[in-house]
Coordinates of C-alpha atoms and ligand atoms in Angstrom, one line a residue:
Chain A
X1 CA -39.6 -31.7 -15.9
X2 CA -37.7 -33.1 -19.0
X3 CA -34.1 -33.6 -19.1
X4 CA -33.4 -31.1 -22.5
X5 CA -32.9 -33.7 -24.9
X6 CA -34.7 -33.4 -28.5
X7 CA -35.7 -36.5 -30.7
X8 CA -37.5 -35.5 -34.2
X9 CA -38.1 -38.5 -36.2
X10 CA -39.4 -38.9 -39.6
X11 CA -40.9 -35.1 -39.1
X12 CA -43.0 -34.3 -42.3
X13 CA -44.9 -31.3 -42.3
X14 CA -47.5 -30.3 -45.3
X15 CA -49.6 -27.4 -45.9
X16 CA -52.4 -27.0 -48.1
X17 CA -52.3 -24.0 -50.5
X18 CA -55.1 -23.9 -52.2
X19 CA -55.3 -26.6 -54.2
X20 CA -52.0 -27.8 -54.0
X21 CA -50.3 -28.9 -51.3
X22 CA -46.5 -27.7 -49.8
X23 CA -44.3 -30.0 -48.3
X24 CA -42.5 -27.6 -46.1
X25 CA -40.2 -30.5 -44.2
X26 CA -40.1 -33.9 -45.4
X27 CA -38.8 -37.1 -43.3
X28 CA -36.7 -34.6 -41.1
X29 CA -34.4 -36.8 -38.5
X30 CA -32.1 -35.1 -35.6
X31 CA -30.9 -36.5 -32.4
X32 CA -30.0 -33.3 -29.9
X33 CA -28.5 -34.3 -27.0
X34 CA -29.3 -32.4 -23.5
X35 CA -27.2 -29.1 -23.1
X36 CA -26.2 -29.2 -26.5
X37 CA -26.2 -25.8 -29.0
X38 CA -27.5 -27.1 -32.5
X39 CA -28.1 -24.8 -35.2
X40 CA -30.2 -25.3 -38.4
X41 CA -29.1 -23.4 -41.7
X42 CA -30.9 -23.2 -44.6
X43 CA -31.4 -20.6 -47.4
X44 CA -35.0 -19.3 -46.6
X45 CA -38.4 -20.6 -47.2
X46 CA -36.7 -24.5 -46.7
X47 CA -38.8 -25.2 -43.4
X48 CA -36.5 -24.0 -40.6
X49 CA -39.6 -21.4 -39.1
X50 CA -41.8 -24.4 -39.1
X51 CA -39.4 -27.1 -37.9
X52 CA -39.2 -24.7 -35.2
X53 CA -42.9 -24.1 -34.9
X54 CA -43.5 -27.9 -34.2
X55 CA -40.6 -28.2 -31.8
X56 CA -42.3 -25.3 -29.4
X57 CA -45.6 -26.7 -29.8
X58 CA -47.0 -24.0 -31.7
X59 CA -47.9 -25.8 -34.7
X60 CA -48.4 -29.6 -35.4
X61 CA -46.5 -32.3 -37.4
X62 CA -48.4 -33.8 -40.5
X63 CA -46.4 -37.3 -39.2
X64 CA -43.3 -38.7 -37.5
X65 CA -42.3 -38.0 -34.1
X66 CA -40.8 -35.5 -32.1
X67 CA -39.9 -36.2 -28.2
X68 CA -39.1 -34.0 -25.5
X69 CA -37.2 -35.6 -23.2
X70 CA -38.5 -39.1 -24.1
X71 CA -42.3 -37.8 -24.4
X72 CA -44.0 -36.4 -27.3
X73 CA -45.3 -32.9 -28.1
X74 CA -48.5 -32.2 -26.9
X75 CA -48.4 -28.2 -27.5
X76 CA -46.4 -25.4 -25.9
X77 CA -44.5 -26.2 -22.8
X78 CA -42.6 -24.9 -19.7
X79 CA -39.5 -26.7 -21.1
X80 CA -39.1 -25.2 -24.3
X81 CA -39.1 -21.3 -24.8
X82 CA -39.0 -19.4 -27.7
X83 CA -37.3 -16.6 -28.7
X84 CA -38.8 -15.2 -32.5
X85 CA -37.3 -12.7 -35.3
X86 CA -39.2 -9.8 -35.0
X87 CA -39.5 -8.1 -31.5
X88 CA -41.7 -10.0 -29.4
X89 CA -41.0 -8.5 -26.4
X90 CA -44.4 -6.9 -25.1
X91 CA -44.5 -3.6 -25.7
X92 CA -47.0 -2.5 -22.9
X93 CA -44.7 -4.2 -19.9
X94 CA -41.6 -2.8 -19.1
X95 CA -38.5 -4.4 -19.5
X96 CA -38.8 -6.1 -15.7
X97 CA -42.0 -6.6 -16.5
X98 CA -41.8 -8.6 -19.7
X99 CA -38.6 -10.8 -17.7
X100 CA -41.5 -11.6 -15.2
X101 CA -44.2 -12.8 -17.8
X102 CA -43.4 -16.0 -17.7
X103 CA -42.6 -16.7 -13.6
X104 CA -46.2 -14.9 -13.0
X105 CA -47.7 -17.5 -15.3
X106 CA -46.0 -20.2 -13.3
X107 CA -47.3 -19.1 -9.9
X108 CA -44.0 -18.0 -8.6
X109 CA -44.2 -15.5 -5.7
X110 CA -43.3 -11.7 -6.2
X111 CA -39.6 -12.5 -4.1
X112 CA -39.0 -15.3 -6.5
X113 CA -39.5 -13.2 -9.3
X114 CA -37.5 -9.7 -8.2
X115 CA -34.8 -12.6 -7.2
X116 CA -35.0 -14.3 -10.6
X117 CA -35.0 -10.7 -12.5
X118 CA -32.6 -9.5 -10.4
X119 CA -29.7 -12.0 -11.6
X120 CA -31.1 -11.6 -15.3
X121 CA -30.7 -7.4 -15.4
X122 CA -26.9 -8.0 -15.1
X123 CA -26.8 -11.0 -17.3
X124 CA -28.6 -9.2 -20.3
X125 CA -26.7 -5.7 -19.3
X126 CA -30.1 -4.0 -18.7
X127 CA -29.9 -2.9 -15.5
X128 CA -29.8 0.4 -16.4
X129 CA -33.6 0.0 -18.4
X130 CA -35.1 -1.9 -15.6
X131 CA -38.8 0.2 -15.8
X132 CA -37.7 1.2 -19.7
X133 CA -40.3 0.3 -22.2
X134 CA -39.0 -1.8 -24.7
X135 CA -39.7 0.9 -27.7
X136 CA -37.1 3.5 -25.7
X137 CA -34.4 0.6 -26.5
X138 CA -32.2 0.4 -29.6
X139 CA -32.8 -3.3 -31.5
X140 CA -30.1 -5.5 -29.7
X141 CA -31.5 -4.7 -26.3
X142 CA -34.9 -5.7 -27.5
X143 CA -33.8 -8.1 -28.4
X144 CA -31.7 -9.0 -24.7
X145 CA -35.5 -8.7 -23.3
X146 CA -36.4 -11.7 -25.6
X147 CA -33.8 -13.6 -24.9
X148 CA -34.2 -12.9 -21.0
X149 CA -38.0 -13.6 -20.7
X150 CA -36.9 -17.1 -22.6
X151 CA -34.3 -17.7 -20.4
X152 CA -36.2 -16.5 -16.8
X153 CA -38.5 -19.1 -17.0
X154 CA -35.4 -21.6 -17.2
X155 CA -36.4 -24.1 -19.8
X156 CA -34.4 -27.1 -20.7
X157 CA -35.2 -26.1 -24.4
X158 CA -33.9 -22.8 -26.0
X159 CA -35.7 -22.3 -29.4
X160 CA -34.5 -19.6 -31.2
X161 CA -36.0 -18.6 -34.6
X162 CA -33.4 -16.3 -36.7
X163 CA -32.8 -14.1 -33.3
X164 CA -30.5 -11.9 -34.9
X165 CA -31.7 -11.5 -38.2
X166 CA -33.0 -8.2 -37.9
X167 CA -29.5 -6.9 -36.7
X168 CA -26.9 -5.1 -38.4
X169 CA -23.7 -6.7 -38.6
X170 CA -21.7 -5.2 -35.9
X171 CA -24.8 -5.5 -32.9
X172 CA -25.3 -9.2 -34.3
X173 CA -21.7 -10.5 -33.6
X174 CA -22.5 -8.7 -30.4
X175 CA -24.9 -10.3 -29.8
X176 CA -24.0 -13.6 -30.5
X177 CA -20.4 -13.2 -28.2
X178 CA -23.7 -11.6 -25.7
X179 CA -25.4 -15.2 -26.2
X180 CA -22.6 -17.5 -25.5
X181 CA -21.7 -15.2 -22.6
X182 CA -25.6 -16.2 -21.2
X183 CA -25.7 -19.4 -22.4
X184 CA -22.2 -20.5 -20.5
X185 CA -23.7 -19.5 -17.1
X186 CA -27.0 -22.2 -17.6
X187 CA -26.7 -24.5 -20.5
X188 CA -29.9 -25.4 -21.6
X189 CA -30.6 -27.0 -24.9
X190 CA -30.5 -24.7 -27.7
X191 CA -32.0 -25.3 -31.3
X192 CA -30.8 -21.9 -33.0
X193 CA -32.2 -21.3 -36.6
X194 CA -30.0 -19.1 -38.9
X195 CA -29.2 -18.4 -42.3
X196 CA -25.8 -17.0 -41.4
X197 CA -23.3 -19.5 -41.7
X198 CA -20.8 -17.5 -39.5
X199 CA -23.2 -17.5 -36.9
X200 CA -23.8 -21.0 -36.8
X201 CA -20.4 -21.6 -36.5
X202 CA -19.5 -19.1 -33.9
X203 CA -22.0 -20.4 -31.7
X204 CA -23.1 -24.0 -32.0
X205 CA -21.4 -27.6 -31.7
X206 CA -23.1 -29.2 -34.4
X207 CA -25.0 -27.6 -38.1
X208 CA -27.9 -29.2 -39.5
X209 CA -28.6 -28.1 -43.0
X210 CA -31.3 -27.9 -44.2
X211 CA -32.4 -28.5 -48.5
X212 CA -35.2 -26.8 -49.5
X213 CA -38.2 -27.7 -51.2
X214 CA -39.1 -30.0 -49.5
X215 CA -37.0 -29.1 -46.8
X216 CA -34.9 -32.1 -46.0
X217 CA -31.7 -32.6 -43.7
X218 CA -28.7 -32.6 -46.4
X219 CA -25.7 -33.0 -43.8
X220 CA -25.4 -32.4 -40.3
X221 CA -21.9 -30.8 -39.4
X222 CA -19.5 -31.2 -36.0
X223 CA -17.9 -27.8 -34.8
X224 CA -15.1 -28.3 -34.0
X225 CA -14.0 -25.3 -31.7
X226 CA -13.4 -25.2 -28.2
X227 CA -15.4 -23.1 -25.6
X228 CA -15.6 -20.8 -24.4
X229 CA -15.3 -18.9 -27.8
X230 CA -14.2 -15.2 -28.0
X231 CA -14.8 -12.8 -30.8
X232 CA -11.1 -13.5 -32.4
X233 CA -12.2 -16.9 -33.3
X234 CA -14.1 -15.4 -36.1
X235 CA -10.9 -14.7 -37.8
X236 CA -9.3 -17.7 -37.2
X237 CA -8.1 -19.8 -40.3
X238 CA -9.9 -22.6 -39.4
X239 CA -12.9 -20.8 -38.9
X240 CA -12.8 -20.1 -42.7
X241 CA -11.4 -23.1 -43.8
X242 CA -15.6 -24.6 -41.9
X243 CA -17.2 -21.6 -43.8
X244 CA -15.9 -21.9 -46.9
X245 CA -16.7 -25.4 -46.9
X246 CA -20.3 -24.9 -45.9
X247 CA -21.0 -22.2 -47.9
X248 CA -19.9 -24.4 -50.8
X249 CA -22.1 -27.2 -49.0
X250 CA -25.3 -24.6 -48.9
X251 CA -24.5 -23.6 -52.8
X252 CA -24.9 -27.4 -53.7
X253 CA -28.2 -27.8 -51.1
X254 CA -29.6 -24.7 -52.9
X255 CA -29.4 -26.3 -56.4
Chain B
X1 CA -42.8 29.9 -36.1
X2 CA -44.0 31.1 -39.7
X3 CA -46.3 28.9 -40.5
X4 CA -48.2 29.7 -36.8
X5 CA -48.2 33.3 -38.2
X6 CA -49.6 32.2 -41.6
X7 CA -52.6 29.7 -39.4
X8 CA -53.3 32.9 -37.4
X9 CA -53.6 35.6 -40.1
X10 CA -55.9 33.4 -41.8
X11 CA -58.1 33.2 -38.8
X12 CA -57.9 37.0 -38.3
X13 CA -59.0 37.8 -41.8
X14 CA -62.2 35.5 -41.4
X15 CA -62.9 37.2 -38.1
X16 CA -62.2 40.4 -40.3
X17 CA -64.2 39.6 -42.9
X18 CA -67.0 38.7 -40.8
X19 CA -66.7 42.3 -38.6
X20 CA -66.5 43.7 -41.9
X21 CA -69.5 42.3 -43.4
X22 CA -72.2 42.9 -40.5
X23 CA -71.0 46.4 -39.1
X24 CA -71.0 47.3 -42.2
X25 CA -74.3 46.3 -42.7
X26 CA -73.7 44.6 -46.0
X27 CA -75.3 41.5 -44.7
X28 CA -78.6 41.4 -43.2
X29 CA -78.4 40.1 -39.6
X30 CA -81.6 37.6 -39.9
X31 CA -79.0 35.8 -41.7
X32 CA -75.4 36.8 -40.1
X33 CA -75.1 38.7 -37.1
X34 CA -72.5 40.2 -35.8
X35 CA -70.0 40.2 -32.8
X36 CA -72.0 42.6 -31.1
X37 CA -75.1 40.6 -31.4
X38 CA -73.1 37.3 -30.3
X39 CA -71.7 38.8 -27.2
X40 CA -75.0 40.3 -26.0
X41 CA -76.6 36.7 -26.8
X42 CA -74.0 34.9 -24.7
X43 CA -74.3 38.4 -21.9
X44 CA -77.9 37.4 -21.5
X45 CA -78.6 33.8 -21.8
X46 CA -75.3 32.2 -20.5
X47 CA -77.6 30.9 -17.6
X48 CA -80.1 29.1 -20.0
X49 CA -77.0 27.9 -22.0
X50 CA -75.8 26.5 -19.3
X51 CA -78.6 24.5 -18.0
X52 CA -79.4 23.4 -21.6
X53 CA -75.9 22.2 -21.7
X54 CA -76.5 20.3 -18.6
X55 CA -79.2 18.5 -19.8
X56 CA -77.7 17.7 -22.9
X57 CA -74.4 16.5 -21.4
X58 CA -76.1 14.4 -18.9
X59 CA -77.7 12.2 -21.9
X60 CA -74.8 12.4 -24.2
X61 CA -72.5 11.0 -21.0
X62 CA -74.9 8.5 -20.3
X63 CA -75.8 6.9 -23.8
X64 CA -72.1 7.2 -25.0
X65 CA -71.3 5.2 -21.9
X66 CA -73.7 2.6 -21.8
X67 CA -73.5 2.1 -25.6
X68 CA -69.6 2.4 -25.6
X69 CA -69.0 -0.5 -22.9
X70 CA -72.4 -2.5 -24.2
X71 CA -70.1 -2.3 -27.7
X72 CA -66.6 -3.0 -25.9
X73 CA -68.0 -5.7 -23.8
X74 CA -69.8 -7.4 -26.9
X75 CA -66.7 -7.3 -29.0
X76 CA -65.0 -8.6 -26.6
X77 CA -66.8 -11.3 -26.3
X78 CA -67.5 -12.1 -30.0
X79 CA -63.3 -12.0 -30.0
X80 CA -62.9 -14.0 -27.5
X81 CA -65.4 -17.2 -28.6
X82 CA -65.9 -18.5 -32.1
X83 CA -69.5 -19.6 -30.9
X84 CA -70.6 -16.2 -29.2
X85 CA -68.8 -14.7 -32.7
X86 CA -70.9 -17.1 -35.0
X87 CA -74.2 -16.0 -33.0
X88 CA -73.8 -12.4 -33.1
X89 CA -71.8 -11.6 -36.3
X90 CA -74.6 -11.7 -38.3
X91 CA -76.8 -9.2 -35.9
X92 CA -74.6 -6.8 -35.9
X93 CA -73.7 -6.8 -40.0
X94 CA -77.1 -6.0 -40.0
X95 CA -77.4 -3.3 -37.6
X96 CA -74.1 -1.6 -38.5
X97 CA -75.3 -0.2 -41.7
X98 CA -78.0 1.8 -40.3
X99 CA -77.4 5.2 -40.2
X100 CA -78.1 6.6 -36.1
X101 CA -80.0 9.2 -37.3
X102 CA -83.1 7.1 -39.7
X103 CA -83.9 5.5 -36.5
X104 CA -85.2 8.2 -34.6
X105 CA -88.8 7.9 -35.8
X106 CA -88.7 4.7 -34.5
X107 CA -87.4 5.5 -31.5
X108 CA -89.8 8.3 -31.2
X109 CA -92.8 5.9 -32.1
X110 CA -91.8 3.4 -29.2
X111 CA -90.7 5.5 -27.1
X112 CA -92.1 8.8 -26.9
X113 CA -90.3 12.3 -26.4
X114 CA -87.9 12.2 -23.2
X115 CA -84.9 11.2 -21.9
X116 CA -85.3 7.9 -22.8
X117 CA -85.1 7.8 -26.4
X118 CA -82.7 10.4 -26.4
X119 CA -80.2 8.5 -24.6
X120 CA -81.4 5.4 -26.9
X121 CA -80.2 6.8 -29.9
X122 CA -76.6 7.7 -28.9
X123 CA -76.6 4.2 -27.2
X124 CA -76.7 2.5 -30.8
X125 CA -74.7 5.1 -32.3
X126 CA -71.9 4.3 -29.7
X127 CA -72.3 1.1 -29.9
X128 CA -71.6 0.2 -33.4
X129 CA -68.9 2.1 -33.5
X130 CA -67.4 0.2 -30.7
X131 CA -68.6 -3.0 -31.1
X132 CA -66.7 -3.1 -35.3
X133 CA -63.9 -1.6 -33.7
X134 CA -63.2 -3.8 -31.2
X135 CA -63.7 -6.8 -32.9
X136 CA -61.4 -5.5 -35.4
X137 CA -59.0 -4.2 -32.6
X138 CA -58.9 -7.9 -31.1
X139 CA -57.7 -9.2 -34.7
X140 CA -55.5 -7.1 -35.4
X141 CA -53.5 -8.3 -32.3
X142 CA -50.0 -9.2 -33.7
X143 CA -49.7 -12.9 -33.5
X144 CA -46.1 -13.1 -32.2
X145 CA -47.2 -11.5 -28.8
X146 CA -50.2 -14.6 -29.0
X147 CA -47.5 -16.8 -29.9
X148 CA -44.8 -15.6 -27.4
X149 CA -47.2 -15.6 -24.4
X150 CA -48.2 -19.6 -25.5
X151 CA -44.3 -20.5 -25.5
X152 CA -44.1 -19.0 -21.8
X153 CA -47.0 -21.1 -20.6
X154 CA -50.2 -18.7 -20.6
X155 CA -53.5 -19.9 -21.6
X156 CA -56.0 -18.7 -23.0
X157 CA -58.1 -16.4 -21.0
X158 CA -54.7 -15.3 -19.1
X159 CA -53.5 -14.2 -22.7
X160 CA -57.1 -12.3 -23.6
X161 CA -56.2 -11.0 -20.3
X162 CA -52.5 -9.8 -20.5
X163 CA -51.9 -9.3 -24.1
X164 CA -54.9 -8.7 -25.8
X165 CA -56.4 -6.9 -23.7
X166 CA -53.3 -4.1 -23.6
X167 CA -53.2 -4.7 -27.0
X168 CA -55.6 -3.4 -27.9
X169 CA -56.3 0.2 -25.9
X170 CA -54.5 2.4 -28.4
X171 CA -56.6 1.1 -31.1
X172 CA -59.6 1.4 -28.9
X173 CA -58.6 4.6 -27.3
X174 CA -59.2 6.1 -31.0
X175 CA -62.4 4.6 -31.7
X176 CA -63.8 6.2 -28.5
X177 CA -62.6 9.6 -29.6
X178 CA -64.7 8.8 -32.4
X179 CA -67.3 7.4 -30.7
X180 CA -67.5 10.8 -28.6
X181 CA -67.6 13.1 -30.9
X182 CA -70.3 11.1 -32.9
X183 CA -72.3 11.0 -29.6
X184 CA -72.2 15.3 -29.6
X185 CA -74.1 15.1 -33.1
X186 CA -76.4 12.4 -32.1
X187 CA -77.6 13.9 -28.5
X188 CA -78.0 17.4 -30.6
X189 CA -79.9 15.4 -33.5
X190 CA -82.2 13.9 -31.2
X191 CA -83.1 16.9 -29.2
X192 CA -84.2 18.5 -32.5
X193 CA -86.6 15.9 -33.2
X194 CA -88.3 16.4 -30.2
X195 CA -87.5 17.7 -26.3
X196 CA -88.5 19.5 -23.8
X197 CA -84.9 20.9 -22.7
X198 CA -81.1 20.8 -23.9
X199 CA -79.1 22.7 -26.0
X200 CA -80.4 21.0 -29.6
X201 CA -84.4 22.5 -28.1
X202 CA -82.9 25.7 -27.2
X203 CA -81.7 25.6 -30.8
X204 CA -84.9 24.7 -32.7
X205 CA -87.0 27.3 -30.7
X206 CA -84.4 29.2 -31.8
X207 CA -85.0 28.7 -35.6
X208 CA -88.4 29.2 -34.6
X209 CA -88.4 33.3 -33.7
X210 CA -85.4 33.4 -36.5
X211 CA -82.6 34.0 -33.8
X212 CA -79.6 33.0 -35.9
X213 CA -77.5 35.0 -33.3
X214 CA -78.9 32.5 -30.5
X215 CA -78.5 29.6 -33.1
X216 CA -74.6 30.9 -33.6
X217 CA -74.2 30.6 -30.1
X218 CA -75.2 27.3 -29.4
X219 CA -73.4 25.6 -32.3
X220 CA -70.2 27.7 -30.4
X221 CA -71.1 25.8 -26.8
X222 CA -71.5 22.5 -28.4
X223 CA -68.7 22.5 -30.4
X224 CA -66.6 23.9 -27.4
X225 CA -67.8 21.4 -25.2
X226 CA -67.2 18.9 -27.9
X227 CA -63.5 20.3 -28.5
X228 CA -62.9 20.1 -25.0
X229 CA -64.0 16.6 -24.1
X230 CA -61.6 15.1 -27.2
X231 CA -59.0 16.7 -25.3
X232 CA -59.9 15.1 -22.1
X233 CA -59.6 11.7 -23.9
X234 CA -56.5 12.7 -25.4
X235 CA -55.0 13.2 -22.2
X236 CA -56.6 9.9 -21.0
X237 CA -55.2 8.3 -24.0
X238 CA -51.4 9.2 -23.4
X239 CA -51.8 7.8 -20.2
X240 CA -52.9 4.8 -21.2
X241 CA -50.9 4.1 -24.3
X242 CA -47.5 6.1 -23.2
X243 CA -45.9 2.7 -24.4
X244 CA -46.3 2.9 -27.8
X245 CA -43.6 4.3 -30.7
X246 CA -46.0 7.3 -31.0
X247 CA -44.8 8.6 -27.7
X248 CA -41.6 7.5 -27.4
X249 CA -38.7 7.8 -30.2
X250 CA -38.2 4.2 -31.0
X251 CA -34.1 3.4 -30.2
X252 CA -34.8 6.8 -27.7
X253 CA -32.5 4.5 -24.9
X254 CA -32.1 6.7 -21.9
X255 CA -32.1 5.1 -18.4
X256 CA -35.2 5.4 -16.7
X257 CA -33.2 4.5 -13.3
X258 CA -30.4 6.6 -11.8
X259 CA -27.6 5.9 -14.7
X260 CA -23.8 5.3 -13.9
X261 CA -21.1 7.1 -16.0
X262 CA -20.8 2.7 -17.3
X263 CA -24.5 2.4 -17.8
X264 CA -24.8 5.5 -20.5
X265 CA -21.9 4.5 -22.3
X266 CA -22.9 1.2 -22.5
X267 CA -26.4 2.6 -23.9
X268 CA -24.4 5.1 -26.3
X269 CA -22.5 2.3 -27.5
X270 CA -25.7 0.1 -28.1
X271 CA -27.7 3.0 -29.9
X272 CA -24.8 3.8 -32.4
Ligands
ADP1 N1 -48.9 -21.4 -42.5 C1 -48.5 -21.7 -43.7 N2 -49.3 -22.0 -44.7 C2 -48.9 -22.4 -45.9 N3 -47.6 -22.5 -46.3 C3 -46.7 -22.3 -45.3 C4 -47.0 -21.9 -44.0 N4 -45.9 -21.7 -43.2 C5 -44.9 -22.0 -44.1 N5 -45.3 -22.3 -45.3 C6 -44.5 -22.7 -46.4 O1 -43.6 -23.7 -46.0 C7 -42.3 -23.4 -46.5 C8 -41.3 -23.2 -45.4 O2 -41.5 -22.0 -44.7 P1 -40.7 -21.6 -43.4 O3 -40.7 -22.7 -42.4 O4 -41.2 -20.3 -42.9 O5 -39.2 -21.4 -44.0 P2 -38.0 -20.7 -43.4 O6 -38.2 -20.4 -42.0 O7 -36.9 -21.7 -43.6 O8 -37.7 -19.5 -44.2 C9 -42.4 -22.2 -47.4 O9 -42.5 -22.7 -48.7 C10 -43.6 -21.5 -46.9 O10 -44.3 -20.9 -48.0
MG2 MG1 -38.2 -18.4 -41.0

């Protein structure tokens, strides 16, 4: 087991197209510390989706370095879990079913897992769609089913890959105030990809941003807001005085 | 409630048409007979019908089995490995063009009339159809629920098993509805060409002593039979699929366990 800490190093990623060549991330560089909430911003197509990709194993690095708890990434892993945009929740498994996926995979026994999914039902508020299939729920508990099947397998690494994105406005905040709520009962690692500044704020304690083409780190930003955070922090002064200033920060990153 | 009426007068006007045309004698009944002549048919030869049906049903089953999981088991395989793929891809491109029905001769040649060739021919034709689809079926597995099962530790023949493998049923469930009704034309098809029993001989002796009313009736019990085992599949199908949107309204959330007063509103609240 690892002890949730995240060391990318002079990360460069190309693909060939064709011909030519795409640098998607280019001598990326971020120290996360174990336990710690980090999200990446970046307008898209800058290389978030594939920083993210190399982190969980799922794709590979064209050079530099990224460590998992001191070792490097050899593919998917038991300490990181994923959690995509689109609905990834399978479709043929019912909700207890999909929380389970992961524990069966690791060999635990059938009380392990009822014990394990029984503490997550509450959690994610879907006690109520325990033998639902996932396509008789409305988008945000999908996407609870997601989150829950990442987090029942208890990694030290939370990736998350534009969770929300699909969302409208008033299920996302939900979700996000849903998230922390989670989150502050295990704190694993979380690297949380977003375009949505607000959301970056709300939940994490430090922003990368991300340039694009190549995608490059521009700044990475403290948060400075206490947990645990409630919804009225969104309409906080200070909250807007870190917004505006990002968003300003973003506008410059774009050009 | 309209439209049913309209589907149903246009149905009774054929059937009115057709009463019309031989009672009236307009039509000579060499070429159309009439209900008369179809209900005496069916009054006394139901027991031949039968048999014939028997015999032809026991082949259809048989070769749309055999070729059906031959084709499933083959795609599955030729999914599953890029080598096995690379070996067999090329056989059967070559075999898939070939309509079912231009190799009969040659079946006929090797094999002789019988059961054997018979079975043969709905064999192949099941097991193209199969075989493409479930290659194609295996592809078109969405490659988040790959990607989601390799973040949560499965490997690979414990992800063929638990997500491609689900995956893939509705698309497969389709193809063997097509597969099976494909298999009525060829058993039929190969009776014609040459057999001893079955409802495709009863049909060329038939055409032989010009009974179109005992032709009439046997394209009714084959396509009956036919009608009725697509339905069986259907129903097989909505078992085994009952997850997907097409059965259930998509953002339909309604507890499937005994709901609090709490655990509806909190769904009512999440829907709207
Ligand atoms: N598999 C791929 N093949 C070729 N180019 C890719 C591939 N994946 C991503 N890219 C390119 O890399 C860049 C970054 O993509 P991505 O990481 O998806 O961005 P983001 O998630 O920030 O929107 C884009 O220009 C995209 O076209
Ligand atoms: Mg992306």
């Amino acid at each position: 087991m690892t002890d949730g800490t995240l060391s990318i190093s002079a990360l460069t990623k190309t693909f060939a197209k064709g011909s030519t060549t795409v640098t998607a991330l280019e001598n990326v560089n971020v120290e996360i510390g174990a336990g710690e909430f980090v999200a990446v911003v970046g307008s898209s197509g800058c290389g978030k989706s594939t920083l993210l990709n190399i982190l969980a194993g799922l794709d590979r690095q064209t050079s530099g370095q990224v460590l998992v708890g001191g070792r490097p990434v050899g593919g998917p892993g038991p300490d990181r879990a994923m959690v995509f945009q689109s609905d990834a929740a399978f479709p043929w498994l019912t909700v207890t079913e999909n929380l389970e996926y992961g524990l069966k995979v690791q060999g635990r026994s059938a009380a392990e897992r009822k014990r394990v999914v029984g503490e997550l039902l509450p959690l994610l508020g879907l006690e109520q769609f325990a033998h639902s299939y996932p396509r008789e729920l409305s988008g945000g508990m999908r996407k609870r089913i997601d989150i829950g099947r990442a987090y029942a397998v208890e990694p030290e690494i939370l990736l998350m890959d534009e969770p929300f994105g699909a969302l409208d406005v008033v299920t996302r905040e939900h979700m996000q105030d849903e998230l922390l709520r989670i989150w502050s009962a295990r704190r694993s690692t979380v690297v949380f990809i977003t375009h949505d500044i607000d959301e970056a704020i709300m939940l994490s304690d430090r922003i990368v941003m991300l340039s694009p083409r190549p995608g490059r780190v521009r700044e990475i930003v403290d948060v400075p807001f206490d947990r645990p955070r409630t919804p009225e922090l969104r309409e906080s002064a200070d909250f807007y005085r870190l917004r505006t200033d990002l968003r300003r920060m973003m506008g410059e990153a774009v050009r | 409630m309209r439209m049913r009426l309209l589907s149903l007068g246009s149905l009774l006007v054929v059937a009115l048409v057709w009463a019309g045309l031989t009672l009236g004698g307009v039509v000579d009944k060499l070429f159309l007979p009439g209900p008369q002549d179809i209900a005496a048919v069916v009054g006394e030869s139901w027991r031949d019908l039968l048999s014939g049906l028997g015999f032809t049903l026991t082949r259809q089953v048989a070769g749309f089995l055999i070729g059906s999981l031959l084709g499933i088991g083959l795609g599955l395989l030729m999914a599953s490995s890029r080598t096995v793929n690379a070996v067999l891809d090329p056989l059967v491109e070559l075999i898939r063009p070939i309509p079912p029905l231009a190799i009969i001769p040659l079946l006929i040649l090797w094999l002789g009339i019988g059961a054997v060739p018979q079975v043969l021919l709905v064999v192949f034709g099941c097991f193209v159809i199969m075989v493409v689809s479930t290659v194609e079926a295996v592809r078109n597995v969405p490659r988040i629920y790959l990607n989601a099962a390799r973040t949560l530790g499965a490997g690979g023949p414990r992800i063929y098993r638990t997500v491609v493998m689900p995956a893939i049923v509705p698309a497969l469930v389709g193809s063997v509805r097509v597969a099976a009704a494909a298999s009525f034309g060829l058993v039929v098809a190969a009776e014609f060409m040459g057999a001893q029993e079955g409802i495709g001989y009863q049909m060329i002796l038939a055409q032989r002593y010009l009974r179109t009313d005992q032709i009439i009736v046997c394209i009714a019990v084959i396509t009956v039979t036919a009608w009725l085992v697509d339905q069986v599949i259907r129903r097989l199908e909505r078992r085994l699929t009952g997850w997907t949107e097409r059965h259930v309204g998509a953002g339909d959330a309604r507890p499937r366990t005994k709901a609090t007063v709490a655990g509806t509103a909190a769904a009512i609240k999440e829907n709207s």
